[in-house]
Short mmCIF file of C-alpha atoms in Angstrom, two decimals:
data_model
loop_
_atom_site.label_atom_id
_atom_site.label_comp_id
_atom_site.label_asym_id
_atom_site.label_seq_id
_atom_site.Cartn_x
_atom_site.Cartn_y
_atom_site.Cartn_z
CA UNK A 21 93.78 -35.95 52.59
CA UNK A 22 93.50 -39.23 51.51
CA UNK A 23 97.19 -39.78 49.71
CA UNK A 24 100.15 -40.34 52.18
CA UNK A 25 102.28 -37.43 50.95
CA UNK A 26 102.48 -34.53 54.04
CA UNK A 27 101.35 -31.06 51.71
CA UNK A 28 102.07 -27.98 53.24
CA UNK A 29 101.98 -24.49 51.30
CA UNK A 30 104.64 -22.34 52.46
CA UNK A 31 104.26 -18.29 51.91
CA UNK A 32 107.66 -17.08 51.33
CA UNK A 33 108.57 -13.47 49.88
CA UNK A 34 109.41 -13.49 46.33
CA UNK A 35 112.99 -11.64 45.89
CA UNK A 36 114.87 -13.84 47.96
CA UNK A 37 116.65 -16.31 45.71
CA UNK A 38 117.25 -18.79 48.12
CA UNK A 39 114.29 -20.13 50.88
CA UNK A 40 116.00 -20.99 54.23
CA UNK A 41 112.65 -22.49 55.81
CA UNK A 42 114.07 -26.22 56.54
CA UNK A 43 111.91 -28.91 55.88
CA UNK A 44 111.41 -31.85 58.66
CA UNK A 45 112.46 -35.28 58.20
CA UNK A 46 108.80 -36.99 58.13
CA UNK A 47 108.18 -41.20 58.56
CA UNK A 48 105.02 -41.97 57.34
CA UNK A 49 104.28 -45.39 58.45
CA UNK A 50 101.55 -48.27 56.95
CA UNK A 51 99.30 -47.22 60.18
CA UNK A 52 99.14 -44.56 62.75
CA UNK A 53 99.93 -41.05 62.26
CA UNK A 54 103.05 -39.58 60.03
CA UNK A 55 105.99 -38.64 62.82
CA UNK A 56 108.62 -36.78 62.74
CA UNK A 57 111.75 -38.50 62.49
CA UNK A 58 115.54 -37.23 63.22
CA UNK A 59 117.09 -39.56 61.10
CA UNK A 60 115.84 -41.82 57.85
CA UNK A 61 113.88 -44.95 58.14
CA UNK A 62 112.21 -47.24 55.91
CA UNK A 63 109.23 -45.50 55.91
CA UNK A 64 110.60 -42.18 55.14
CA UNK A 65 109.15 -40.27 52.31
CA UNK A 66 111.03 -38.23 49.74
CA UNK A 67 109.80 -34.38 49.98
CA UNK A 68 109.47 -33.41 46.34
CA UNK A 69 109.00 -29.34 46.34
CA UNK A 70 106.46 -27.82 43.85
CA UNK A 71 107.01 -24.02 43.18
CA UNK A 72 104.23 -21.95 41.91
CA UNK A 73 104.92 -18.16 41.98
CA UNK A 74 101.75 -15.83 42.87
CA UNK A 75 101.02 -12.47 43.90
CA UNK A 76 99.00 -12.53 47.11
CA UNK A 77 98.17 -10.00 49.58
CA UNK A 78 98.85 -9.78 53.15
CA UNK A 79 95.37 -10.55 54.09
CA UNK A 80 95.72 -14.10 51.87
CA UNK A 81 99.10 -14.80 54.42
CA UNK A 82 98.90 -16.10 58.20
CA UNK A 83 101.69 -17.40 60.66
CA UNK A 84 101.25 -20.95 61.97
CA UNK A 85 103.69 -22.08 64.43
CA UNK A 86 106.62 -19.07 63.39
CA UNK A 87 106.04 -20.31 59.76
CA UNK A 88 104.15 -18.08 57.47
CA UNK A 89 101.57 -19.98 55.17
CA UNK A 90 98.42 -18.99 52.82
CA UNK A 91 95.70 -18.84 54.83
CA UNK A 92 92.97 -21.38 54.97
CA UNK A 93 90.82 -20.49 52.36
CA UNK A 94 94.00 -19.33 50.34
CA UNK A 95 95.25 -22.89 50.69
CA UNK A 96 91.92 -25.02 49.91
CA UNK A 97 91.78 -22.40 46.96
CA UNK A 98 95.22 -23.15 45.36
CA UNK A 99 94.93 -26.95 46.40
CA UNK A 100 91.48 -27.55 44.51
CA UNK A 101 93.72 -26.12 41.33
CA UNK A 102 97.40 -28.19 42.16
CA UNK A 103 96.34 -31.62 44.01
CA UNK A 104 94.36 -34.81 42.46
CA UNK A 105 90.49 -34.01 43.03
CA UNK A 106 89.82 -36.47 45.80
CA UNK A 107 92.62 -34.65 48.05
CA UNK A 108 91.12 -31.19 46.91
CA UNK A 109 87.86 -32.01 47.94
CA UNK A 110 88.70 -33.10 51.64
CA UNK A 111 91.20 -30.26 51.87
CA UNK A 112 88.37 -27.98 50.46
CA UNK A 113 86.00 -29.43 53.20
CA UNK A 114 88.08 -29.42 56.18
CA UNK A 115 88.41 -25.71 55.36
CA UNK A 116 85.28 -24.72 55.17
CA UNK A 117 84.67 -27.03 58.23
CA UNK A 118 87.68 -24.91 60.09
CA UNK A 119 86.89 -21.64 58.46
CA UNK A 120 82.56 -21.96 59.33
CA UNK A 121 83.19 -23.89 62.81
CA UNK A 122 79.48 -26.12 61.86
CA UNK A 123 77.57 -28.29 63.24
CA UNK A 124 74.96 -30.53 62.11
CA UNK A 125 72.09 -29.34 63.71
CA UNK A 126 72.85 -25.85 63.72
CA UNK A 127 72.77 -24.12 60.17
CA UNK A 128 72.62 -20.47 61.12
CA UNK A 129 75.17 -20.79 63.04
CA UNK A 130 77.87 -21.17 59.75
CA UNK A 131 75.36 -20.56 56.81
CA UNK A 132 76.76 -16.60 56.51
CA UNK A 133 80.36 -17.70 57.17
CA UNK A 134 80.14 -20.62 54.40
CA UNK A 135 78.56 -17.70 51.96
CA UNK A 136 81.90 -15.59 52.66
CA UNK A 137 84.11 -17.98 51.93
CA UNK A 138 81.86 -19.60 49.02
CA UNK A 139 82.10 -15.18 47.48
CA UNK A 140 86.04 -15.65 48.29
CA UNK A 141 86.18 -18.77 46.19
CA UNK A 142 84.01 -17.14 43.40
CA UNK A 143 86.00 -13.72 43.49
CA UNK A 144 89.13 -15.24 43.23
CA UNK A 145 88.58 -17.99 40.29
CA UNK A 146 87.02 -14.86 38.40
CA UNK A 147 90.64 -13.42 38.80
CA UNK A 148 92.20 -16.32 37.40
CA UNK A 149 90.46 -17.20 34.42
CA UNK A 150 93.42 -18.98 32.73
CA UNK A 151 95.11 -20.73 35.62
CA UNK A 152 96.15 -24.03 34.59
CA UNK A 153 93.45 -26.53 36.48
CA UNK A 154 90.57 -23.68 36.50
CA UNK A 155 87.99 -26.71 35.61
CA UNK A 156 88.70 -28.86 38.26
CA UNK A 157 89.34 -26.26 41.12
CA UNK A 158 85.64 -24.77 39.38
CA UNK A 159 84.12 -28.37 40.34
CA UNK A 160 86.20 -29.08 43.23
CA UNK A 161 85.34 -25.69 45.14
CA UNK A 162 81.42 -26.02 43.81
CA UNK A 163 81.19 -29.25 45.76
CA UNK A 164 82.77 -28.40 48.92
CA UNK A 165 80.84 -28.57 52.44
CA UNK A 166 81.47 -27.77 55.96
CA UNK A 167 79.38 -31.18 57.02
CA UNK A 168 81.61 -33.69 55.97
CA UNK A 169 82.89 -35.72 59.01
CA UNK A 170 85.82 -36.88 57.41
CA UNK A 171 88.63 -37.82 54.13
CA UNK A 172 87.46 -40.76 53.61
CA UNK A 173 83.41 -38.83 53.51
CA UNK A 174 84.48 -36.53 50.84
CA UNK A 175 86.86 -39.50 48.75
CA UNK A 176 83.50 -41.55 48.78
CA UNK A 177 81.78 -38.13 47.13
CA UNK A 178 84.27 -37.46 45.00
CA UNK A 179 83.73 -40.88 43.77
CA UNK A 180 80.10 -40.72 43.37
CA UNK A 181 80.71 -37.32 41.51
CA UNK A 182 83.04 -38.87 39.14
CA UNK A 183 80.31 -41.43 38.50
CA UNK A 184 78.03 -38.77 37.01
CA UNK A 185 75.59 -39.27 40.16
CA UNK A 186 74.03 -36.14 41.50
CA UNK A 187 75.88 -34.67 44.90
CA UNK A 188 74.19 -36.40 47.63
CA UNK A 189 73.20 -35.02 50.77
CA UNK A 190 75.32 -34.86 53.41
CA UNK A 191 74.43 -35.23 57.35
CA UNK A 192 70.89 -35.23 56.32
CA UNK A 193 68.60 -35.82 59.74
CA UNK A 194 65.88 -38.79 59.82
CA UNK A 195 64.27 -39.41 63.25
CA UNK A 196 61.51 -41.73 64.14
CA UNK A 197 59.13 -41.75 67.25
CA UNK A 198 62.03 -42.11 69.65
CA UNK A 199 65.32 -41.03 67.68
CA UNK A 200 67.41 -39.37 65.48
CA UNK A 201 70.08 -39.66 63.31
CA UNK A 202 72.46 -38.01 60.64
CA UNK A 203 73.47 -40.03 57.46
CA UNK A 204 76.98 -39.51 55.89
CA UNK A 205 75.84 -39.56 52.50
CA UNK A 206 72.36 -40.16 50.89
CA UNK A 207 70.16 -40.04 48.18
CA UNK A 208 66.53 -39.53 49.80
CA UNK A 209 65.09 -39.81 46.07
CA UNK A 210 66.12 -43.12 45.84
CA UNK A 211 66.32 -44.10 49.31
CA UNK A 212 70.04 -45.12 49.72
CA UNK A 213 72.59 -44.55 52.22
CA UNK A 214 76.21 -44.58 52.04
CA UNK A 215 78.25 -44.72 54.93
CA UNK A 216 82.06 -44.59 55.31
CA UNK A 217 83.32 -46.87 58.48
CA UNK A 218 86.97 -47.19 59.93
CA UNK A 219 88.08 -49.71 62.61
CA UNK A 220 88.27 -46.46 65.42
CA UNK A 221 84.30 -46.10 64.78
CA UNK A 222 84.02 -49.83 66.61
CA UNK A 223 86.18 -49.57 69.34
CA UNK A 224 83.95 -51.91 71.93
CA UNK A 225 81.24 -54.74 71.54
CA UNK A 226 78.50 -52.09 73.01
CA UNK A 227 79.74 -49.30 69.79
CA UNK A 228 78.82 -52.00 67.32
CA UNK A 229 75.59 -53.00 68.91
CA UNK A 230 74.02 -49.52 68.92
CA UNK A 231 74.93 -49.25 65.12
CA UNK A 232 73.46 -52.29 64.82
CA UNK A 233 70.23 -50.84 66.25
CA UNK A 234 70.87 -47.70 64.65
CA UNK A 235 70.90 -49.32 60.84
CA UNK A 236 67.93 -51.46 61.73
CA UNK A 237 65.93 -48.57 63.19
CA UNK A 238 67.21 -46.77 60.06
CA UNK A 239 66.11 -49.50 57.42
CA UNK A 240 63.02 -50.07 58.96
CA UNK A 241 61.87 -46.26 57.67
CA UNK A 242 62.49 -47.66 54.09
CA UNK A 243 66.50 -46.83 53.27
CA UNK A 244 69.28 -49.14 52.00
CA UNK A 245 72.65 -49.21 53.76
CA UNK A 246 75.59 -49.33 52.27
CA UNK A 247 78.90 -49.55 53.83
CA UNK A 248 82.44 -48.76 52.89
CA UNK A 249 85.31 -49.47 54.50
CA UNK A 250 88.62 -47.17 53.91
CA UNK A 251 90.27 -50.37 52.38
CA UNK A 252 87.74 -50.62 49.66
CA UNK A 253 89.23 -47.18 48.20
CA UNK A 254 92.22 -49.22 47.28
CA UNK A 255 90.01 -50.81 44.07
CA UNK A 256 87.77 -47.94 42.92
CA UNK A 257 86.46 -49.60 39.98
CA UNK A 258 85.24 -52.44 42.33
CA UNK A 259 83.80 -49.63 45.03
CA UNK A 260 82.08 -47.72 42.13
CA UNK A 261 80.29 -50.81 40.61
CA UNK A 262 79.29 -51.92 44.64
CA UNK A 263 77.85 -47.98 44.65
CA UNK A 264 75.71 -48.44 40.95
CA UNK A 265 74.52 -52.04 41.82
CA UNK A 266 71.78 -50.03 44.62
CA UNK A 267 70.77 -47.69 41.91
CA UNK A 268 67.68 -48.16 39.78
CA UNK A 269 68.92 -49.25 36.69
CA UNK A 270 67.60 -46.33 34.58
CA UNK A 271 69.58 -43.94 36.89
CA UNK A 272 73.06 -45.90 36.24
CA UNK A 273 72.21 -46.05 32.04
CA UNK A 274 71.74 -42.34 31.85
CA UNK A 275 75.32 -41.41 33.94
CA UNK A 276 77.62 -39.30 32.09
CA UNK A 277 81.10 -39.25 34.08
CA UNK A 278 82.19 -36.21 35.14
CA UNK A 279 85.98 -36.34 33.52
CA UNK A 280 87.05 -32.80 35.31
CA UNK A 281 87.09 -34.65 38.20
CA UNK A 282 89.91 -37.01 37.42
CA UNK A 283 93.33 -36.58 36.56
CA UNK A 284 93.97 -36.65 33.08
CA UNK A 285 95.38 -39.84 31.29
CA UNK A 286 93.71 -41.27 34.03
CA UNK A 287 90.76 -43.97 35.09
CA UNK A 288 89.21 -45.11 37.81
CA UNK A 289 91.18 -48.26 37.28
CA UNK A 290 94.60 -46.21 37.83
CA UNK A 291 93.41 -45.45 41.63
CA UNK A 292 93.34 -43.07 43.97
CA UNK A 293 97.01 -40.67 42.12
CA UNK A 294 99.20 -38.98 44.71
CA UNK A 295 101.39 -35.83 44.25
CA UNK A 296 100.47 -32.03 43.20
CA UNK A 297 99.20 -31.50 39.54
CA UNK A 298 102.07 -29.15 39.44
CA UNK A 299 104.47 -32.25 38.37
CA UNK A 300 101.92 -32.79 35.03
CA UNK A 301 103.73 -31.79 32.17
CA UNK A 302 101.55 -29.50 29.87
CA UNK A 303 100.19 -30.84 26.82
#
């Protein structure tokens, strides 16, 4: 997820009036990983607890750590409904990541598990036809993939989704004579590459020179780079106009925004929103 909030789903029998699962104390600092805290700090984030009340089957329930919760597919499922789109769609690719174990250059080996989860996902939307949020989780679930690498991969998709561009490819191999490579995003039509960078992926002097050999073996087969830093998600409007300024200028006139992939009352100016759709009043 992209947001800071911690979002957990929590399967707990309906007759009981009162829950006694106890929530930790969580301290989400500006960097490093969220920790567990036994008393408040600055950085400690209010819990707000969403309630949605559905009928689900043992085989939708698993135990994680003593605690029972929806199962992985249960819980991409009901996320792509309940959290902002960009959070849905890397919590709907991590699962089917988890669920179909792929990699790269091995589709067999998770192209019949992605179908059964993909026939989950399409058997349980047909059984809730009037769920609040049934258009986004529609789109959300539609666009999921087991190949993303990571949130900030399927933010930058969402993004180019919400732009009306069509779903790039994802992890697509090029090789020349003496290499090869996967792209995080790409449009081979057009010839452009997106790629999403954090500081970790640069660690040493040597990790930047190979990319640097890597995008100039990569360029010199005809593509266009561009690179996006996690920061840059913090203006989206400025990120989406970097993203249109590499496309052919008859491809950005005929766009039409895909709306059911942003919160409503919203724009790209508002940012990347946090907390579950739940907290929406209905119109």
């Amino acid at each position: 997820m992209m947001t800071q909030e911690p979002d957990v789903y929590l399967a707990v029998p309906s007759t009981p009036k009162r829950v006694g699962t106890p929530l930790p104390l969580i301290s989400v600092p500006p960097t490093g990983p969220p920790r567990s805290s036994a008393h408040e700090d600055f950085y400690c984030r209010q819990i707000m607890l969403w309630r949605r009340h559905l009928d689900l089957p043992e085989e939708d329930i698993t135990v994680v750590g003593g605690v029972p919760v929806t199962t992985v597919l249960r819980t991409a499922f009901d996320c792509a409904f309940d959290e902002p789109a960009h959070n849905a769609l890397a919590i709907a690719d991590a699962a089917l990541r988890l669920y179909c174990r792929s990699q790269p250059n091995d589709h067999r080996a998770y192209a019949d598990a992605e179908k059964r989860a993909r026939d989950t996902w399409q058997e349980w939307l047909q059984r809730s036809p009037h769920r609040r949020g049934i258009a986004q989780a529609r789109a959300v679930l539609e666009a999921a993939t087991p190949l993303a690498d990571s949130p900030g991969e399927s933010v930058m998709r969402w993004l180019t989704l919400v732009l009306g561009l069509a779903a790039p490819q994802v992890q697509y191999r090029v090789s020349d004579h003496a290499s090869m490579w996967w792209l995080d995003l790409c449009w081979p039509e057009h010839g452009i590459v997106i790629e999403v960078d954090g500081r970790v992926k640069y660690n040493t002097r040597e990790d930047a020179w190979q990319e640097k050999l890597r995008q100039d073996a990569i360029q010199a087969m005809g593509w266009r780079f561009i690179r996006v830093t996690y920061g840059e998600f913090r203006d989206l409007r400025a990120l989406a106009d970097k993203i249109l300024a590499a496309f052919p200028p008859g491809v950005v006139a005929s766009l039409r925004p895909n709306r059911v992939l942003l919160r409503p009352g919203t724009r790209l100016e508002s940012g990347l929103c946090e907390g579950s759709m739940l907290g929406l009043r209905r119109r």
